XYZ file of C-alpha atoms in Angstrom:
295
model
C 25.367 17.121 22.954
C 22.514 19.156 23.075
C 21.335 20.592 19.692
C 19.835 23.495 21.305
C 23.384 24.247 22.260
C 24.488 23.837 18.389
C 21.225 26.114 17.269
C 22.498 29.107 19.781
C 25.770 28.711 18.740
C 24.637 28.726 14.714
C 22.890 31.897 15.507
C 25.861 33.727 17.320
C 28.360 33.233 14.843
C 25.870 34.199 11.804
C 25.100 37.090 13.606
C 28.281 38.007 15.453
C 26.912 38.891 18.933
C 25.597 37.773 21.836
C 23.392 40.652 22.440
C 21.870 40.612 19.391
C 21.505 36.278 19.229
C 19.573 36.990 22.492
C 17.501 39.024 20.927
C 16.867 36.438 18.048
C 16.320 33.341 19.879
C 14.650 35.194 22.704
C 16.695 34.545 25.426
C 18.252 36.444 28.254
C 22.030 37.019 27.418
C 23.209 35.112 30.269
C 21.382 31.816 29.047
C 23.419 31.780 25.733
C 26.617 32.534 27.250
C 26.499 29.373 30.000
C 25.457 27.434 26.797
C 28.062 28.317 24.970
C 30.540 27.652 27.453
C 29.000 24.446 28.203
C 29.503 23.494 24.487
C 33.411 24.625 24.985
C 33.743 22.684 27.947
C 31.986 20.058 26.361
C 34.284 20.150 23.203
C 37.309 21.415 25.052
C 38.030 24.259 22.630
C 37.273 27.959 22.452
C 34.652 28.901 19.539
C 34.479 32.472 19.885
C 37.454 34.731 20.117
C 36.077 37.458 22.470
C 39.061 39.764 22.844
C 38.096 41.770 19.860
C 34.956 44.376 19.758
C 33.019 42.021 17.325
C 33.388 38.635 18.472
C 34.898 35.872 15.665
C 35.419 32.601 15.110
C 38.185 30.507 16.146
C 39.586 27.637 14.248
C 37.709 25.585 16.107
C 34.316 27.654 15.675
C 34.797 27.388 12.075
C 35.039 23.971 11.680
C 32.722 23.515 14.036
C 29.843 25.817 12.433
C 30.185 23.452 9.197
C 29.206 20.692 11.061
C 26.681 22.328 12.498
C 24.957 23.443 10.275
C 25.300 19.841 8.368
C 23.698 18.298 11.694
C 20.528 20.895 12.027
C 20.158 19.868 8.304
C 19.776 16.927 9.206
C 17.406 17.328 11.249
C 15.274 19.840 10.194
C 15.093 16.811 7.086
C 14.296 13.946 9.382
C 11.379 15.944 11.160
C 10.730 16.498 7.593
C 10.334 12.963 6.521
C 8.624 12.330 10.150
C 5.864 14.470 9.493
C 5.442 13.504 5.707
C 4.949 9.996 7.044
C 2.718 10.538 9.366
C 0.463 12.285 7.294
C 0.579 9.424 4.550
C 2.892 12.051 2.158
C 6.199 10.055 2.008
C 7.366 6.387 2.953
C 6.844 3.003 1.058
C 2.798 1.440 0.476
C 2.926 -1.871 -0.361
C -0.546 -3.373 -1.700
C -1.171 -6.891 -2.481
C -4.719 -7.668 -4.686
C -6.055 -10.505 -6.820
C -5.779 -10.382 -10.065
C -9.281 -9.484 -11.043
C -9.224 -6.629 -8.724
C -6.346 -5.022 -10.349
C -7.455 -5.793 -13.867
C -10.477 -3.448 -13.452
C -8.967 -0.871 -10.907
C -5.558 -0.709 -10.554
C -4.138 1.715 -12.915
C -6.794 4.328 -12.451
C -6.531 4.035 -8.952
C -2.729 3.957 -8.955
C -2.457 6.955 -11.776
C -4.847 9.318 -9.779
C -2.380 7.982 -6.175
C 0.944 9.103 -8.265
C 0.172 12.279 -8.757
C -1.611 13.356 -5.230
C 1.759 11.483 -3.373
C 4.387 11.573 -5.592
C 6.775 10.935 -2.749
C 5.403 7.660 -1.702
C 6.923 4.039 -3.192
C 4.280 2.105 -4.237
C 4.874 -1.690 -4.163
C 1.812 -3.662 -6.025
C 1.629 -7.491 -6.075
C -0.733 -9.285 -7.852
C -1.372 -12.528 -5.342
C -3.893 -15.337 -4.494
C -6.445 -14.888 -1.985
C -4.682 -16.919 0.409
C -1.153 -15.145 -0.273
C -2.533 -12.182 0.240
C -4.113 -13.141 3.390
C -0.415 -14.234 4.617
C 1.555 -11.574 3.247
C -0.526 -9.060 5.303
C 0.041 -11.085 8.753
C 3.747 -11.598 8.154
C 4.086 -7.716 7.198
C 4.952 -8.090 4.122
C 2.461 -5.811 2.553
C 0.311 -3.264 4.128
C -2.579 -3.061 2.405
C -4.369 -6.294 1.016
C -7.761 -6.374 -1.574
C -9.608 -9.501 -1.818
C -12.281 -12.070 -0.190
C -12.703 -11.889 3.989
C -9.488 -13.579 5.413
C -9.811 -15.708 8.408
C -11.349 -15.273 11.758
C -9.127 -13.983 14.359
C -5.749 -13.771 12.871
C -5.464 -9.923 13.823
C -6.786 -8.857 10.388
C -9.711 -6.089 9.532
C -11.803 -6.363 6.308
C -13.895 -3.919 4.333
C -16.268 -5.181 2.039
C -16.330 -2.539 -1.501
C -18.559 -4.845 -4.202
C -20.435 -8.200 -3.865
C -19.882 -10.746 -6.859
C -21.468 -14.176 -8.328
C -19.702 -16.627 -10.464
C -20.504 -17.471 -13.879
C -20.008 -20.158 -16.819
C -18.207 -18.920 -19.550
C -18.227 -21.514 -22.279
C -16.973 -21.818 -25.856
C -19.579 -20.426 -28.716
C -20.436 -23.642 -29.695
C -20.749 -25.672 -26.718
C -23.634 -28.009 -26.344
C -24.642 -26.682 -23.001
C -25.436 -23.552 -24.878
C -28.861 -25.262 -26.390
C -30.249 -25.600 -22.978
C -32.678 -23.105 -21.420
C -31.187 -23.925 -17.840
C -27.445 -25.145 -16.692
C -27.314 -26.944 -13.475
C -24.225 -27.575 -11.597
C -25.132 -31.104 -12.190
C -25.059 -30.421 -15.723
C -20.709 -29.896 -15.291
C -19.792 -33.275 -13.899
C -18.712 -34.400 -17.303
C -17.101 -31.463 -18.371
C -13.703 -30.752 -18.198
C -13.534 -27.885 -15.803
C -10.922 -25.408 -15.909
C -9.853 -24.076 -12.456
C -7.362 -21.630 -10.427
C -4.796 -23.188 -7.960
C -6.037 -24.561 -4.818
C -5.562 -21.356 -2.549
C -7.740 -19.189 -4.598
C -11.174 -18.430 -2.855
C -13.142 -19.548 -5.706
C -11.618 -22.800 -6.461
C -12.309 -23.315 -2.609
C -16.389 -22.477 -3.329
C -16.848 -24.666 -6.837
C -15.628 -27.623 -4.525
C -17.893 -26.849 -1.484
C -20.809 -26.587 -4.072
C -20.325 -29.863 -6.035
C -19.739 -31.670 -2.027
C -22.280 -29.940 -0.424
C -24.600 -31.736 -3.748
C -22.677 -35.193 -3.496
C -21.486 -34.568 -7.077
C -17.878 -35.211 -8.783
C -15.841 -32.603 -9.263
C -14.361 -33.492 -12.998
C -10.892 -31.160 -12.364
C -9.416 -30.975 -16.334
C -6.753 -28.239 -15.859
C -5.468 -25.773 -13.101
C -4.478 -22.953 -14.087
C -2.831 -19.609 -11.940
C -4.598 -16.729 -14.019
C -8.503 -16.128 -14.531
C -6.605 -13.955 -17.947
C -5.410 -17.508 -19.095
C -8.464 -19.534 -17.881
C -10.701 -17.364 -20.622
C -8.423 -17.964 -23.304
C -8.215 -21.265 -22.825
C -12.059 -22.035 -22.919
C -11.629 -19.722 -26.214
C -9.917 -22.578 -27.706
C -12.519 -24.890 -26.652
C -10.192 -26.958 -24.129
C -12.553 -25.953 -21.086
C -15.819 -24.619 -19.093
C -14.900 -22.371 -16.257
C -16.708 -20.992 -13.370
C -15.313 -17.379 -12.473
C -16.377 -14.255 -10.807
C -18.766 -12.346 -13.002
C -16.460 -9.218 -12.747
C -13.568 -11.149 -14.653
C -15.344 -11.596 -16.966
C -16.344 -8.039 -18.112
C -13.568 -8.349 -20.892
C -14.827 -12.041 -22.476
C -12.407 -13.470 -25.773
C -14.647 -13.726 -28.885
C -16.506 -17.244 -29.129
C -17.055 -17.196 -25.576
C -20.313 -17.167 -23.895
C -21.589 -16.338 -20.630
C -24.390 -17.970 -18.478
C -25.599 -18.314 -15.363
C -25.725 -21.833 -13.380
C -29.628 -21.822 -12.250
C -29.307 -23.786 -8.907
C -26.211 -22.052 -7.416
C -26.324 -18.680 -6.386
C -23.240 -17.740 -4.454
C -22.632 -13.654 -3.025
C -19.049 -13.874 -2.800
C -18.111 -10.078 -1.110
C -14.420 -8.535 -1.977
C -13.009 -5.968 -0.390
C -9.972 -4.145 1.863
C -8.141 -5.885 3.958
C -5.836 -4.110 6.962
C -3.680 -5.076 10.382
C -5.927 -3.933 13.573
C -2.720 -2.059 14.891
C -2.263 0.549 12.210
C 1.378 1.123 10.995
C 2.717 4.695 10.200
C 1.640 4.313 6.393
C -1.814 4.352 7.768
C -3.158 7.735 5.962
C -1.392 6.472 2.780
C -3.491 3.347 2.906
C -6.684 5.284 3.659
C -6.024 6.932 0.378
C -5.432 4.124 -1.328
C -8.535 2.711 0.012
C -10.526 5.549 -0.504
C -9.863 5.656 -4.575
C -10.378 1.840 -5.206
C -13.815 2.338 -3.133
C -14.514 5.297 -5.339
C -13.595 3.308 -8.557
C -15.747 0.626 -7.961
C -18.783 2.584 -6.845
C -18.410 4.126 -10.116
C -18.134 1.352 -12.123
């Protein structure tokens, strides 16, 4: 059925001519009367009863019109929701990040994203580098923030910031009365670290290797959050990104470790074929780059 057809015959019956429909839509006279009767023959009913001076309705017609104008409702609402997603107004965005990431950013960047598109779903996980690495190549999210993902797995990244790692270590720690910490310096200590997947835990171990020196792994734990609390209590040292650590517990120190210096850059992470969310994720983008050029 043609819904040019259906528009025509929406027009005619609000109106109640042909003459005047033409005159509407444009069209000659004779156009809308072969498309209306190619709608009746179509249908096999009459919708207009033309014996009278001003046409009307039939029974048919009637019921017909309500489902008409139902259907261009329809429509006129899909090309609606079309065009909304395709200018990054409507749909769902689903961002994964690491946890420090969303610590400092997220809700400023996801307040100031509410209220420009308040028609778009936002989904936020808060995932390991490697998960979110996955997620993004398995289309489970479409937007991901963390370290560079692999070579050649159909992924794009977008550096934002550049961080180091640090020691944080309890007040009173004895490593604290030195002028200089060495990685060396941690063999004995009983190092707190994330899972295996996470980027950093990856780096600590390539450092100690690449220096022949033991790794001395005391606890592994998922959150940087819990890490810092737990070298609070004195069970731990940690290594962590310097940006973690901008919110420290009390009787916690920071230092640096003097013979490793490691530029670790973070940033966005998106599919080389863009989907249809693809202006929502350039906003997205665009605030957390803006947040942490202004931090």
């Amino acid at each position: 059925m043609d819904l040019r057809h259906l528009q025509t015959f929406k027009v005619i019956a609000e109106i109640g001519s042909f003459v005047q429909a033409a005159e509407r839509l444009q069209y000659a006279q004779s156009t809308l009367t072969l498309q209306i009767q190619q709608l009746e023959a179509e249908l096999g009913v009459e919708l207009f009863d033309r014996q009278r001076r001003k046409i009307q309705l039939t029974a048919a017609g009637h019921t017909l019109l309500i489902h008409t104008q139902h259907v261009l409702n329809q429509v006129e609402q899909m090309q609606q929701d079309l065009s909304d997603l395709a200018a990054g107004e409507s749909g769902t965005l689903r961002v994964g990040m690491i946890e420090p990431i969303a610590r400092l950013y997220l809700m400023q960047v996801m307040c100031t994203f509410r209220e420009r598109y308040p028609r778009i779903r936002l989904t936020i996980e808060i995932l390991s580098t490697n998960r979110t690495h996955e997620q993004l190549i398995a289309n489970q999210i479409d937007l991901g923030i963390s370290t560079p993902p692999p070579a050649n797995v159909g992924l794009i990244f977008e550096p934002i910031l550049t961080e180091t790692p640090v020691l944080l270590l309890p007040k009173n720690h004895s490593l604290l009365q030195q002028d200089e910490i060495l990685l060396s310096d941690l063999c004995a200590e009983c190092l707190l670290l994330t899972d295996p997947p996470c980027a950093y835990r990856t780096a600590i171990e390539q450092a100690f290797m690449a220096r022949g020196l033991p790794l001395a792994i005391g606890i592994e734990i998922g959150s940087l959050e819990i890490i810092k609390q737990a070298v609070q209590q004195g069970m731990g040292v940690a290594i962590m990104p310097k940006f973690a650590t901008y919110h420290i517990p009390d009787d916690t120190v920071i230092r640096h470790i003097k013979d490793w210096k490691l530029h670790m850059p973070l940033g966005l992470i998106t599919r080389e074929v863009p989907l249809p969310q693809s202006k929502a994720i350039q906003a997205f983008s665009s605030l957390l780059k803006q947040a942490a050029a202004d931090a």
